């Protein structure tokens, strides 16, 4: 069996990176989104999660009815962070996408279950927004898309949607319908204004967007909208929000473009010229694989994993040209497009792309990532139709429990392959490092967490060096469970299958202690977390 030895040590120049979200990104209590642009590149040290200067609504919304808790009780924790609802060009059934930072992916709080099913948002009541919907979000068409079917969002359904988010301790981001157009191709805002007034009458604390993948509108409705026009539409929406007291300081995000190919980059440039200062964060979407043709071997290709890094650079270049330091969010990511594929995008194999996404985004300064989706849409979700957690749920839960808000620089030595002129080395052994979460009381401050992706078909050995040498390590090794291998929808942690204890109780995630100085052995085709205890790293001792 082929083996390699890799020496790893913590860099002397620790690089902290603050990552924002609806909750404090180290897993603390809910707070408003951070305000103000981050330093360019996101690499400068920061003192910890910042509070927004944004004023809350003057009068609080009525307390929602939350099943499972009494008056004054704490929210039922489901998925910390923010949730985004596509109320315009989303799928034919309403769904939520968990919106959270790279170090807080969608996973329940300790002791929380994956949460209740959402109602289908159909029917008509209160004269709220008519919502044309397409079949799948993010799909790159090779054929004509199905005809859009007009549907309507009723007030009762919006109430249920907001109640779900509020009871779960989440912040809701609602995407308004951008497909309603005037004869001169400007946005017809009359429908959106009705929805804004209704939600304001309920004093709902919501952030807003306009549309979804506007670069695909010609395919959807036979009418294109260029970046400059969408920028004017966003300016119009901002003016509407300022007229409504409840939303005069609400956050606005966009343009939520698709993959940054040449024409999409030009679209973004046009948008940024007009509305770069209007939005609070610039958003785009990324899908790794066409879900109609995906194979399990695709999830192991390093070239595929590296496509996200190239896209980040393209988006950052445009944004920093027009509004240096503006926040950038990956507001739509799925392992596969077209809603995913059964036994692939909901399998253990998809975790390689998901964990690599979280590591890349954090290291390159992206504040927020949206995962498509939590449940009830395609096969990219985190729980199945019976609310049983899928592999990416457990991966996300471990990430949240162990990973803190500061990203650390590491040095890896001992790679077998040497660079050649004109050849790019694409690593099959990927290692990321963060300070361990401050809210994990099993570890003292100053501990660090490594998370490792081994795409090799042989096991690899890692020898900790420098300040990490001779420290006790806790191993959290995730492997597929059962005979299906990489296609499995069940996982085991350190050899023990993971499953819900009951409908509302997660199992204990027990580490495997490794003696001090022991070489880490990484099995083939696995993902793993290693907490190096009591390192007393200076960057990790303070928030």
Short mmCIF file of C-alpha atoms in Angstrom, two decimals:
data_model
loop_
_atom_site.label_atom_id
_atom_site.label_comp_id
_atom_site.label_asym_id
_atom_site.label_seq_id
_atom_site.Cartn_x
_atom_site.Cartn_y
_atom_site.Cartn_z
CA UNK A 1 0.00 0.00 0.00
CA UNK A 2 1.44 3.36 -1.02
CA UNK A 3 2.20 5.68 1.85
CA UNK A 4 3.59 9.16 2.23
CA UNK A 5 4.71 11.22 5.16
CA UNK A 6 3.78 14.86 5.46
CA UNK A 7 5.25 17.17 8.06
CA UNK A 8 2.87 19.87 9.16
CA UNK A 9 3.46 22.79 11.46
CA UNK A 10 1.60 25.94 12.40
CA UNK A 11 2.97 28.99 10.65
CA UNK A 12 4.57 31.65 12.79
CA UNK A 13 2.32 34.24 11.15
CA UNK A 14 -1.16 33.19 12.19
CA UNK A 15 -3.76 34.72 9.91
CA UNK A 16 -7.08 35.37 11.63
CA UNK A 17 -10.13 35.91 9.46
CA UNK A 18 -13.50 37.15 10.68
CA UNK A 19 -16.47 35.58 8.94
CA UNK A 20 -19.86 37.17 9.39
CA UNK A 21 -23.31 35.66 9.64
CA UNK A 22 -26.75 35.91 11.17
CA UNK A 23 -25.43 34.54 14.42
CA UNK A 24 -22.06 35.34 15.78
CA UNK A 25 -19.90 33.13 13.67
CA UNK A 26 -18.31 31.35 16.55
CA UNK A 27 -21.74 29.94 17.38
CA UNK A 28 -22.77 32.56 19.93
CA UNK A 29 -26.13 34.20 20.40
CA UNK A 30 -27.97 35.70 17.44
CA UNK A 31 -26.93 39.17 16.41
CA UNK A 32 -27.51 41.42 13.43
CA UNK A 33 -25.24 41.05 10.43
CA UNK A 34 -21.89 42.74 10.69
CA UNK A 35 -21.61 46.08 8.95
CA UNK A 36 -18.79 47.88 7.22
CA UNK A 37 -16.46 46.55 4.55
CA UNK A 38 -13.75 44.09 5.53
CA UNK A 39 -10.13 44.78 4.67
CA UNK A 40 -9.39 43.92 1.06
CA UNK A 41 -8.66 40.25 0.72
CA UNK A 42 -10.01 39.50 4.17
CA UNK A 43 -6.57 38.56 5.53
CA UNK A 44 -5.99 41.27 8.10
CA UNK A 45 -6.31 40.34 11.77
CA UNK A 46 -9.61 41.20 13.37
CA UNK A 47 -10.63 41.48 16.95
CA UNK A 48 -13.67 39.24 16.67
CA UNK A 49 -17.27 39.35 15.54
CA UNK A 50 -18.52 42.90 15.13
CA UNK A 51 -22.00 44.17 15.79
CA UNK A 52 -23.93 46.00 13.12
CA UNK A 53 -24.82 49.66 13.48
CA UNK A 54 -28.11 48.86 11.75
CA UNK A 55 -31.09 49.86 13.85
CA UNK A 56 -33.66 47.24 14.65
CA UNK A 57 -37.36 47.92 13.95
CA UNK A 58 -38.71 50.42 16.48
CA UNK A 59 -41.33 48.02 17.73
CA UNK A 60 -40.68 44.33 17.92
CA UNK A 61 -42.71 41.82 15.96
CA UNK A 62 -45.33 39.88 17.91
CA UNK A 63 -43.90 36.80 19.57
CA UNK A 64 -44.46 33.85 17.25
CA UNK A 65 -46.10 30.62 18.26
CA UNK A 66 -43.26 28.12 18.40
CA UNK A 67 -44.22 24.47 18.87
CA UNK A 68 -42.14 22.81 21.55
CA UNK A 69 -41.60 25.85 23.72
CA UNK A 70 -43.71 27.91 26.02
CA UNK A 71 -43.98 31.63 26.42
CA UNK A 72 -40.61 33.15 27.11
CA UNK A 73 -38.74 29.98 26.26
CA UNK A 74 -35.72 29.90 24.04
CA UNK A 75 -36.09 29.15 20.33
CA UNK A 76 -35.99 25.57 19.17
CA UNK A 77 -32.52 25.44 17.63
CA UNK A 78 -32.66 24.04 14.12
CA UNK A 79 -30.05 25.58 11.86
CA UNK A 80 -28.09 28.58 13.13
CA UNK A 81 -27.35 31.44 10.75
CA UNK A 82 -29.64 32.91 8.11
CA UNK A 83 -32.14 31.41 5.75
CA UNK A 84 -32.83 32.59 2.23
CA UNK A 85 -36.20 32.11 0.57
CA UNK A 86 -36.62 32.34 -3.19
CA UNK A 87 -39.97 34.07 -3.56
CA UNK A 88 -39.44 34.87 -7.22
CA UNK A 89 -37.61 32.64 -9.65
CA UNK A 90 -37.14 29.72 -7.28
CA UNK A 91 -38.35 26.14 -7.68
CA UNK A 92 -41.97 25.13 -8.04
CA UNK A 93 -42.18 24.38 -4.31
CA UNK A 94 -41.13 26.84 -1.66
CA UNK A 95 -37.92 25.89 0.09
CA UNK A 96 -35.30 27.37 2.34
CA UNK A 97 -31.57 27.41 1.91
CA UNK A 98 -29.36 27.66 5.00
CA UNK A 99 -27.37 30.86 4.81
CA UNK A 100 -24.39 30.84 7.08
CA UNK A 101 -20.71 31.52 7.17
CA UNK A 102 -18.11 28.97 6.04
CA UNK A 103 -17.36 28.06 9.64
CA UNK A 104 -21.04 27.78 10.53
CA UNK A 105 -22.59 25.56 7.87
CA UNK A 106 -26.12 24.35 8.17
CA UNK A 107 -26.25 22.02 11.14
CA UNK A 108 -28.30 22.01 14.30
CA UNK A 109 -27.24 23.40 17.61
CA UNK A 110 -26.09 20.86 20.19
CA UNK A 111 -29.05 18.71 21.05
CA UNK A 112 -31.15 19.96 18.14
CA UNK A 113 -32.88 17.93 15.48
CA UNK A 114 -32.94 18.86 11.82
CA UNK A 115 -36.23 20.72 12.13
CA UNK A 116 -39.79 20.65 10.83
CA UNK A 117 -40.98 20.32 7.24
CA UNK A 118 -42.00 23.53 5.52
CA UNK A 119 -45.43 23.99 3.98
CA UNK A 120 -45.64 24.21 0.21
CA UNK A 121 -46.14 27.88 -0.61
CA UNK A 122 -49.20 27.73 -2.84
CA UNK A 123 -52.65 29.27 -3.03
CA UNK A 124 -53.89 32.85 -2.80
CA UNK A 125 -54.74 35.03 0.15
CA UNK A 126 -54.37 38.69 1.08
CA UNK A 127 -53.47 39.68 -2.48
CA UNK A 128 -49.75 39.09 -2.01
CA UNK A 129 -47.14 38.49 -4.64
CA UNK A 130 -47.79 36.39 -7.71
CA UNK A 131 -44.69 34.27 -8.03
CA UNK A 132 -43.66 32.72 -11.35
CA UNK A 133 -41.31 29.85 -10.59
CA UNK A 134 -38.93 27.79 -12.64
CA UNK A 135 -38.29 24.11 -12.26
CA UNK A 136 -34.75 24.16 -10.86
CA UNK A 137 -32.43 26.91 -9.59
CA UNK A 138 -28.91 27.15 -10.95
CA UNK A 139 -29.50 24.81 -13.86
CA UNK A 140 -27.36 25.35 -16.95
CA UNK A 141 -29.77 24.45 -19.76
CA UNK A 142 -28.93 22.34 -22.76
CA UNK A 143 -32.54 22.41 -23.81
CA UNK A 144 -35.47 24.79 -23.44
CA UNK A 145 -36.60 25.19 -19.87
CA UNK A 146 -40.15 24.19 -18.96
CA UNK A 147 -42.75 26.92 -19.13
CA UNK A 148 -43.09 28.96 -15.97
CA UNK A 149 -46.28 28.37 -14.05
CA UNK A 150 -47.66 31.42 -12.21
CA UNK A 151 -48.12 30.79 -8.51
CA UNK A 152 -48.95 33.01 -5.60
CA UNK A 153 -47.60 33.47 -2.11
CA UNK A 154 -50.40 34.02 0.36
CA UNK A 155 -50.13 35.94 3.60
CA UNK A 156 -50.72 32.85 5.71
CA UNK A 157 -47.80 31.08 4.06
CA UNK A 158 -45.51 34.07 4.58
CA UNK A 159 -46.53 34.06 8.24
CA UNK A 160 -45.63 30.38 8.53
CA UNK A 161 -42.33 30.96 6.76
CA UNK A 162 -41.33 33.80 9.05
CA UNK A 163 -42.55 31.92 12.11
CA UNK A 164 -40.37 28.96 11.17
CA UNK A 165 -37.30 31.16 10.81
CA UNK A 166 -37.99 33.13 13.99
CA UNK A 167 -38.69 30.07 16.12
CA UNK A 168 -35.42 28.55 14.89
CA UNK A 169 -33.37 31.62 15.79
CA UNK A 170 -32.72 32.43 12.11
CA UNK A 171 -32.68 35.57 10.03
CA UNK A 172 -34.80 35.44 6.88
CA UNK A 173 -33.63 36.80 3.52
CA UNK A 174 -36.43 37.03 0.95
CA UNK A 175 -35.81 37.27 -2.80
CA UNK A 176 -38.45 39.41 -4.50
CA UNK A 177 -39.75 38.71 -7.98
CA UNK A 178 -37.63 40.46 -10.61
CA UNK A 179 -39.42 38.95 -13.60
CA UNK A 180 -42.30 41.42 -13.52
CA UNK A 181 -41.29 44.01 -16.12
CA UNK A 182 -42.74 47.23 -17.52
CA UNK A 183 -42.87 47.77 -21.31
CA UNK A 184 -39.56 49.69 -21.14
CA UNK A 185 -37.99 46.65 -19.37
CA UNK A 186 -37.73 48.42 -16.01
CA UNK A 187 -38.81 46.50 -12.91
CA UNK A 188 -42.51 46.61 -12.02
CA UNK A 189 -42.39 46.99 -8.25
CA UNK A 190 -46.13 47.19 -7.51
CA UNK A 191 -46.32 43.51 -6.56
CA UNK A 192 -43.23 43.71 -4.34
CA UNK A 193 -44.57 46.83 -2.64
CA UNK A 194 -47.67 44.92 -1.54
CA UNK A 195 -45.50 42.24 0.02
CA UNK A 196 -43.24 44.81 1.70
CA UNK A 197 -46.21 46.62 3.21
CA UNK A 198 -47.73 43.37 4.46
CA UNK A 199 -44.51 42.16 6.09
CA UNK A 200 -43.93 45.63 7.57
CA UNK A 201 -47.44 45.58 9.08
CA UNK A 202 -46.38 42.38 10.84
CA UNK A 203 -43.06 43.99 11.83
CA UNK A 204 -41.13 41.12 10.29
CA UNK A 205 -37.34 41.57 10.46
CA UNK A 206 -36.32 40.53 6.92
CA UNK A 207 -33.44 41.29 4.58
CA UNK A 208 -34.09 41.47 0.85
CA UNK A 209 -32.91 40.50 -2.61
CA UNK A 210 -34.26 41.00 -6.11
CA UNK A 211 -34.33 38.01 -8.44
CA UNK A 212 -32.22 34.93 -8.97
CA UNK A 213 -29.61 34.31 -11.67
CA UNK A 214 -30.65 37.33 -13.78
CA UNK A 215 -28.18 36.36 -16.49
CA UNK A 216 -30.59 33.53 -17.40
CA UNK A 217 -33.74 35.63 -17.81
CA UNK A 218 -33.75 35.41 -21.61
CA UNK A 219 -34.09 31.64 -21.28
CA UNK A 220 -36.77 32.00 -18.63
CA UNK A 221 -39.02 34.71 -20.05
CA UNK A 222 -37.61 35.53 -23.47
CA UNK A 223 -36.51 38.95 -22.29
CA UNK A 224 -33.00 39.78 -21.16
CA UNK A 225 -32.03 42.21 -18.41
CA UNK A 226 -28.51 43.62 -18.55
CA UNK A 227 -26.40 44.44 -15.53
CA UNK A 228 -26.96 48.19 -15.75
CA UNK A 229 -30.75 47.77 -15.83
CA UNK A 230 -30.70 45.40 -12.86
CA UNK A 231 -28.55 47.94 -11.03
CA UNK A 232 -31.27 50.55 -11.62
CA UNK A 233 -33.85 48.05 -10.38
CA UNK A 234 -31.87 47.54 -7.17
CA UNK A 235 -31.64 51.30 -6.71
CA UNK A 236 -35.41 51.44 -7.09
CA UNK A 237 -35.83 48.69 -4.50
CA UNK A 238 -33.57 50.52 -2.08
CA UNK A 239 -35.74 53.61 -2.48
CA UNK A 240 -38.85 51.53 -1.74
CA UNK A 241 -37.28 50.12 1.41
CA UNK A 242 -36.34 53.59 2.63
CA UNK A 243 -39.96 54.69 2.31
CA UNK A 244 -41.06 51.94 4.71
CA UNK A 245 -40.01 52.68 8.26
CA UNK A 246 -39.54 49.05 9.22
CA UNK A 247 -37.15 48.46 6.32
CA UNK A 248 -35.46 51.85 5.98
CA UNK A 249 -32.20 50.26 7.11
CA UNK A 250 -32.82 46.68 6.00
CA UNK A 251 -29.99 44.85 4.31
CA UNK A 252 -30.10 44.31 0.55
CA UNK A 253 -28.06 41.68 -1.31
CA UNK A 254 -27.42 40.91 -4.99
CA UNK A 255 -27.20 40.45 -7.94
CA UNK A 256 -26.98 36.68 -7.31
CA UNK A 257 -25.54 35.91 -10.72
CA UNK A 258 -24.64 32.47 -12.04
CA UNK A 259 -21.21 31.06 -12.81
CA UNK A 260 -18.86 33.94 -13.76
CA UNK A 261 -18.25 33.16 -17.41
CA UNK A 262 -17.28 35.99 -19.75
CA UNK A 263 -20.82 37.29 -20.36
CA UNK A 264 -21.71 36.98 -16.68
CA UNK A 265 -18.59 38.91 -15.65
CA UNK A 266 -19.67 41.68 -18.05
CA UNK A 267 -23.13 41.57 -16.43
CA UNK A 268 -21.58 41.98 -12.99
CA UNK A 269 -19.46 44.91 -14.17
CA UNK A 270 -22.57 46.70 -15.44
CA UNK A 271 -24.36 46.05 -12.16
CA UNK A 272 -21.47 47.24 -10.00
CA UNK A 273 -21.15 50.51 -11.94
CA UNK A 274 -24.75 51.40 -11.09
CA UNK A 275 -25.54 49.65 -7.81
CA UNK A 276 -22.23 48.60 -6.27
CA UNK A 277 -22.81 50.98 -3.37
CA UNK A 278 -26.47 50.03 -3.00
CA UNK A 279 -26.06 46.40 -1.93
CA UNK A 280 -24.61 45.29 1.39
CA UNK A 281 -22.93 42.25 -0.17
CA UNK A 282 -22.30 41.05 -3.73
CA UNK A 283 -23.63 37.55 -4.37
CA UNK A 284 -23.13 34.78 -6.91
CA UNK A 285 -23.81 31.05 -7.31
CA UNK A 286 -21.65 28.04 -8.03
CA UNK A 287 -22.52 24.47 -9.01
CA UNK A 288 -19.68 22.03 -9.46
CA UNK A 289 -21.22 19.41 -11.74
CA UNK A 290 -24.07 19.12 -14.23
CA UNK A 291 -26.40 16.87 -12.22
CA UNK A 292 -27.67 15.09 -15.33
CA UNK A 293 -24.30 13.57 -16.20
CA UNK A 294 -22.50 13.32 -12.85
CA UNK A 295 -20.57 10.19 -11.83
CA UNK A 296 -19.14 9.33 -8.45
CA UNK A 297 -15.59 9.69 -9.80
CA UNK A 298 -16.34 13.34 -10.62
CA UNK A 299 -16.45 14.13 -6.92
CA UNK A 300 -12.81 13.02 -6.58
CA UNK A 301 -11.33 15.21 -9.32
CA UNK A 302 -8.97 17.85 -7.96
CA UNK A 303 -9.44 19.93 -11.11
CA UNK A 304 -13.13 20.16 -10.25
CA UNK A 305 -12.43 21.16 -6.66
CA UNK A 306 -10.19 23.98 -7.89
CA UNK A 307 -12.84 25.57 -10.13
CA UNK A 308 -14.30 27.45 -7.16
CA UNK A 309 -10.99 29.15 -6.42
CA UNK A 310 -10.83 30.46 -9.99
CA UNK A 311 -14.36 31.86 -9.70
CA UNK A 312 -13.61 33.59 -6.42
CA UNK A 313 -10.73 35.44 -8.06
CA UNK A 314 -12.91 36.57 -10.98
CA UNK A 315 -15.64 37.91 -8.69
CA UNK A 316 -13.15 39.60 -6.36
CA UNK A 317 -11.43 41.33 -9.27
CA UNK A 318 -14.67 42.95 -10.49
CA UNK A 319 -15.94 43.87 -7.02
CA UNK A 320 -12.66 45.40 -5.88
CA UNK A 321 -12.45 47.44 -9.10
CA UNK A 322 -15.71 49.27 -8.35
CA UNK A 323 -16.23 48.97 -4.58
CA UNK A 324 -12.99 47.89 -2.88
CA UNK A 325 -13.61 45.93 0.30
CA UNK A 326 -17.26 45.18 -0.43
CA UNK A 327 -18.38 41.90 1.10
CA UNK A 328 -18.79 38.95 -1.24
CA UNK A 329 -21.11 36.04 -0.55
CA UNK A 330 -21.39 32.71 -2.30
CA UNK A 331 -25.16 32.75 -2.13
CA UNK A 332 -25.86 29.54 -3.92
CA UNK A 333 -23.72 26.44 -3.88
CA UNK A 334 -24.68 22.89 -4.76
CA UNK A 335 -22.56 19.90 -5.49
CA UNK A 336 -24.55 19.41 -8.69
CA UNK A 337 -26.91 21.54 -10.73
CA UNK A 338 -30.35 20.51 -12.01
CA UNK A 339 -31.40 19.68 -8.45
CA UNK A 340 -28.72 17.03 -8.02
CA UNK A 341 -28.78 13.29 -8.55
CA UNK A 342 -30.08 10.62 -6.21
CA UNK A 343 -27.32 8.50 -4.64
CA UNK A 344 -24.68 11.03 -5.71
CA UNK A 345 -25.25 14.60 -4.53
CA UNK A 346 -26.83 13.30 -1.32
CA UNK A 347 -24.14 10.68 -0.72
CA UNK A 348 -20.87 10.53 1.21
CA UNK A 349 -18.93 11.35 -1.98
CA UNK A 350 -20.51 14.82 -2.20
CA UNK A 351 -18.88 15.73 1.10
CA UNK A 352 -15.48 16.09 -0.55
CA UNK A 353 -16.77 19.07 -2.53
CA UNK A 354 -18.70 20.52 0.41
CA UNK A 355 -15.83 20.43 2.90
CA UNK A 356 -13.38 21.75 0.31
CA UNK A 357 -15.82 24.58 -0.42
CA UNK A 358 -15.91 25.61 3.22
CA UNK A 359 -12.12 25.54 3.49
CA UNK A 360 -11.51 27.52 0.29
CA UNK A 361 -14.09 30.19 1.07
CA UNK A 362 -12.79 30.76 4.59
CA UNK A 363 -9.18 30.98 3.42
CA UNK A 364 -10.03 33.46 0.63
CA UNK A 365 -12.10 35.83 2.72
CA UNK A 366 -15.65 35.01 1.61
CA UNK A 367 -17.98 35.95 4.44
CA UNK A 368 -21.09 33.84 3.83
CA UNK A 369 -22.05 30.70 1.93
CA UNK A 370 -25.55 29.44 1.13
CA UNK A 371 -26.05 25.71 0.85
CA UNK A 372 -28.74 24.38 -1.52
CA UNK A 373 -30.71 23.16 0.23
CA UNK A 374 -31.81 21.98 3.65
CA UNK A 375 -34.68 19.72 2.54
CA UNK A 376 -37.44 19.12 0.01
CA UNK A 377 -35.69 20.18 -3.18
CA UNK A 378 -33.80 17.86 -5.50
CA UNK A 379 -31.04 15.74 -4.02
CA UNK A 380 -28.59 18.35 -2.69
CA UNK A 381 -30.24 18.62 0.71
CA UNK A 382 -28.93 17.87 4.18
CA UNK A 383 -31.78 15.68 5.45
CA UNK A 384 -34.00 13.23 3.62
CA UNK A 385 -37.78 13.34 3.36
CA UNK A 386 -38.08 11.56 6.72
CA UNK A 387 -35.72 14.12 8.34
CA UNK A 388 -32.90 11.61 8.70
CA UNK A 389 -29.57 13.46 8.47
CA UNK A 390 -27.58 12.77 5.30
CA UNK A 391 -23.75 12.63 5.20
CA UNK A 392 -23.32 16.36 4.57
CA UNK A 393 -25.43 17.14 7.64
CA UNK A 394 -23.06 15.23 9.90
CA UNK A 395 -20.09 16.81 8.15
CA UNK A 396 -21.60 20.25 8.68
CA UNK A 397 -22.41 19.52 12.30
CA UNK A 398 -18.83 18.50 13.04
CA UNK A 399 -17.60 21.59 11.24
CA UNK A 400 -19.77 23.82 13.37
CA UNK A 401 -18.86 22.10 16.63
CA UNK A 402 -15.10 22.15 16.04
CA UNK A 403 -14.25 25.06 13.75
CA UNK A 404 -13.80 28.59 15.08
CA UNK A 405 -13.84 31.93 13.22
CA UNK A 406 -10.08 32.32 12.76
CA UNK A 407 -8.29 30.77 9.79
CA UNK A 408 -4.68 29.70 10.36
CA UNK A 409 -1.77 29.50 7.98
CA UNK A 410 -0.05 26.11 7.85
CA UNK A 411 3.03 24.75 6.21
CA UNK A 412 3.00 21.31 4.63
CA UNK A 413 6.28 19.66 3.71
CA UNK A 414 7.16 16.32 2.15
CA UNK A 415 4.97 16.29 -0.95
CA UNK A 416 5.95 13.40 -3.20
CA UNK A 417 5.48 15.19 -6.50
CA UNK A 418 7.75 18.05 -7.52
CA UNK A 419 6.47 20.97 -9.61
CA UNK A 420 7.37 20.88 -13.28
CA UNK A 421 7.45 23.86 -15.67
CA UNK A 422 3.97 24.50 -17.01
CA UNK A 423 2.36 21.89 -14.75
CA UNK A 424 -0.07 22.67 -11.96
CA UNK A 425 0.14 20.45 -8.91
CA UNK A 426 -3.41 19.67 -7.79
CA UNK A 427 -3.27 18.32 -4.27
CA UNK A 428 -5.24 15.19 -3.44
CA UNK A 429 -4.39 15.68 0.23
CA UNK A 430 -5.97 18.94 1.35
CA UNK A 431 -5.40 20.35 4.81
CA UNK A 432 -7.07 23.39 6.38
CA UNK A 433 -6.61 24.78 9.89
CA UNK A 434 -8.68 27.02 12.19
CA UNK A 435 -8.72 27.92 15.82
CA UNK A 436 -11.01 25.49 17.62
CA UNK A 437 -14.47 26.91 18.32
CA UNK A 438 -14.52 29.03 21.46
CA UNK A 439 -17.95 27.63 22.28
CA UNK A 440 -16.79 24.03 22.41
CA UNK A 441 -16.21 23.62 26.12
CA UNK A 442 -14.39 20.34 25.65
CA UNK A 443 -11.33 22.28 24.49
CA UNK A 444 -9.50 25.19 26.09
CA UNK A 445 -8.75 28.30 24.12
CA UNK A 446 -5.53 28.05 22.20
CA UNK A 447 -6.40 24.66 20.70
CA UNK A 448 -6.48 24.32 16.92
CA UNK A 449 -8.47 22.11 14.56
CA UNK A 450 -7.22 20.60 11.32
CA UNK A 451 -9.63 19.22 8.75
CA UNK A 452 -8.27 16.97 6.08
CA UNK A 453 -9.56 15.62 2.76
CA UNK A 454 -7.74 12.56 1.43
CA UNK A 455 -8.66 11.91 -2.21
CA UNK A 456 -5.89 9.33 -2.62
CA UNK A 457 -6.82 5.68 -2.93
CA UNK A 458 -4.17 4.86 -0.36
CA UNK A 459 -3.75 5.94 3.23
CA UNK A 460 -1.49 8.85 4.07
CA UNK A 461 0.54 9.69 7.15
CA UNK A 462 0.88 13.12 8.70
CA UNK A 463 3.50 13.98 11.30
CA UNK A 464 2.76 17.07 13.36
CA UNK A 465 5.79 19.27 13.84
CA UNK A 466 6.81 22.50 15.53
CA UNK A 467 4.41 23.75 18.20
CA UNK A 468 2.03 20.90 17.37
CA UNK A 469 4.54 18.21 18.24
CA UNK A 470 3.88 16.08 21.32
CA UNK A 471 0.33 17.36 21.84
CA UNK A 472 -2.68 15.16 22.51
CA UNK A 473 -4.94 14.95 19.47
CA UNK A 474 -8.65 14.12 19.25
CA UNK A 475 -9.65 12.40 16.01
CA UNK A 476 -13.07 12.71 14.33
CA UNK A 477 -12.88 10.40 11.30
CA UNK A 478 -15.91 10.31 8.98
CA UNK A 479 -16.25 7.29 6.72
CA UNK A 480 -19.14 5.85 4.70
CA UNK A 481 -21.21 3.26 6.52
CA UNK A 482 -22.58 0.15 4.84
CA UNK A 483 -21.91 -1.71 1.63
CA UNK A 484 -22.63 1.23 -0.71
CA UNK A 485 -19.22 2.83 -0.17
CA UNK A 486 -18.98 6.37 -1.56
CA UNK A 487 -22.64 6.14 -2.60
CA UNK A 488 -23.69 5.60 1.01
CA UNK A 489 -26.21 7.92 2.64
CA UNK A 490 -25.03 6.90 6.10
CA UNK A 491 -21.75 7.65 7.83
CA UNK A 492 -19.73 6.39 10.75
CA UNK A 493 -17.66 8.45 13.15
CA UNK A 494 -14.53 6.68 14.35
CA UNK A 495 -16.16 3.39 13.38
CA UNK A 496 -19.52 4.04 15.06
CA UNK A 497 -22.63 4.63 12.86
CA UNK A 498 -24.25 8.05 13.29
CA UNK A 499 -28.03 8.27 13.66
CA UNK A 500 -30.56 10.36 15.56
CA UNK A 501 -31.25 9.11 19.08
CA UNK A 502 -34.88 10.16 18.63
CA UNK A 503 -36.77 12.78 16.62
CA UNK A 504 -35.23 15.66 18.58
CA UNK A 505 -31.91 14.39 19.92
CA UNK A 506 -28.57 14.18 18.16
CA UNK A 507 -26.09 11.49 19.19
CA UNK A 508 -22.97 12.31 21.12
CA UNK A 509 -20.07 12.94 18.76
CA UNK A 510 -17.26 11.14 20.56
CA UNK A 511 -13.65 11.69 19.51
CA UNK A 512 -10.94 9.08 19.47
CA UNK A 513 -8.01 10.28 21.61
CA UNK A 514 -4.56 9.80 20.09
CA UNK A 515 -1.49 9.76 22.27
CA UNK A 516 0.89 12.69 22.11
CA UNK A 517 3.37 12.54 19.24
CA UNK A 518 1.50 9.85 17.34
CA UNK A 519 1.54 10.02 13.55
CA UNK A 520 -1.89 10.72 12.05
CA UNK A 521 -2.96 7.97 9.64
CA UNK A 522 -5.54 9.18 7.13
CA UNK A 523 -7.50 6.35 5.44
CA UNK A 524 -8.10 6.57 1.68
CA UNK A 525 -11.05 8.59 0.36
CA UNK A 526 -12.05 10.04 3.73
CA UNK A 527 -12.68 13.32 5.52
CA UNK A 528 -11.49 13.91 9.05
CA UNK A 529 -11.09 16.52 11.78
CA UNK A 530 -8.23 16.59 14.29
CA UNK A 531 -8.27 18.82 17.37
CA UNK A 532 -4.77 19.49 18.63
CA UNK A 533 -5.31 20.21 22.32
CA UNK A 534 -3.60 22.75 24.52
CA UNK A 535 -1.38 24.25 21.83
CA UNK A 536 -1.80 27.63 23.50
CA UNK A 537 -1.63 29.34 20.11
CA UNK A 538 -1.62 33.09 20.67
CA UNK A 539 -4.05 33.84 17.82
CA UNK A 540 -6.52 31.35 19.27
CA UNK A 541 -6.50 32.52 22.86
CA UNK A 542 -8.48 35.68 22.20
CA UNK A 543 -11.53 36.41 20.10
#
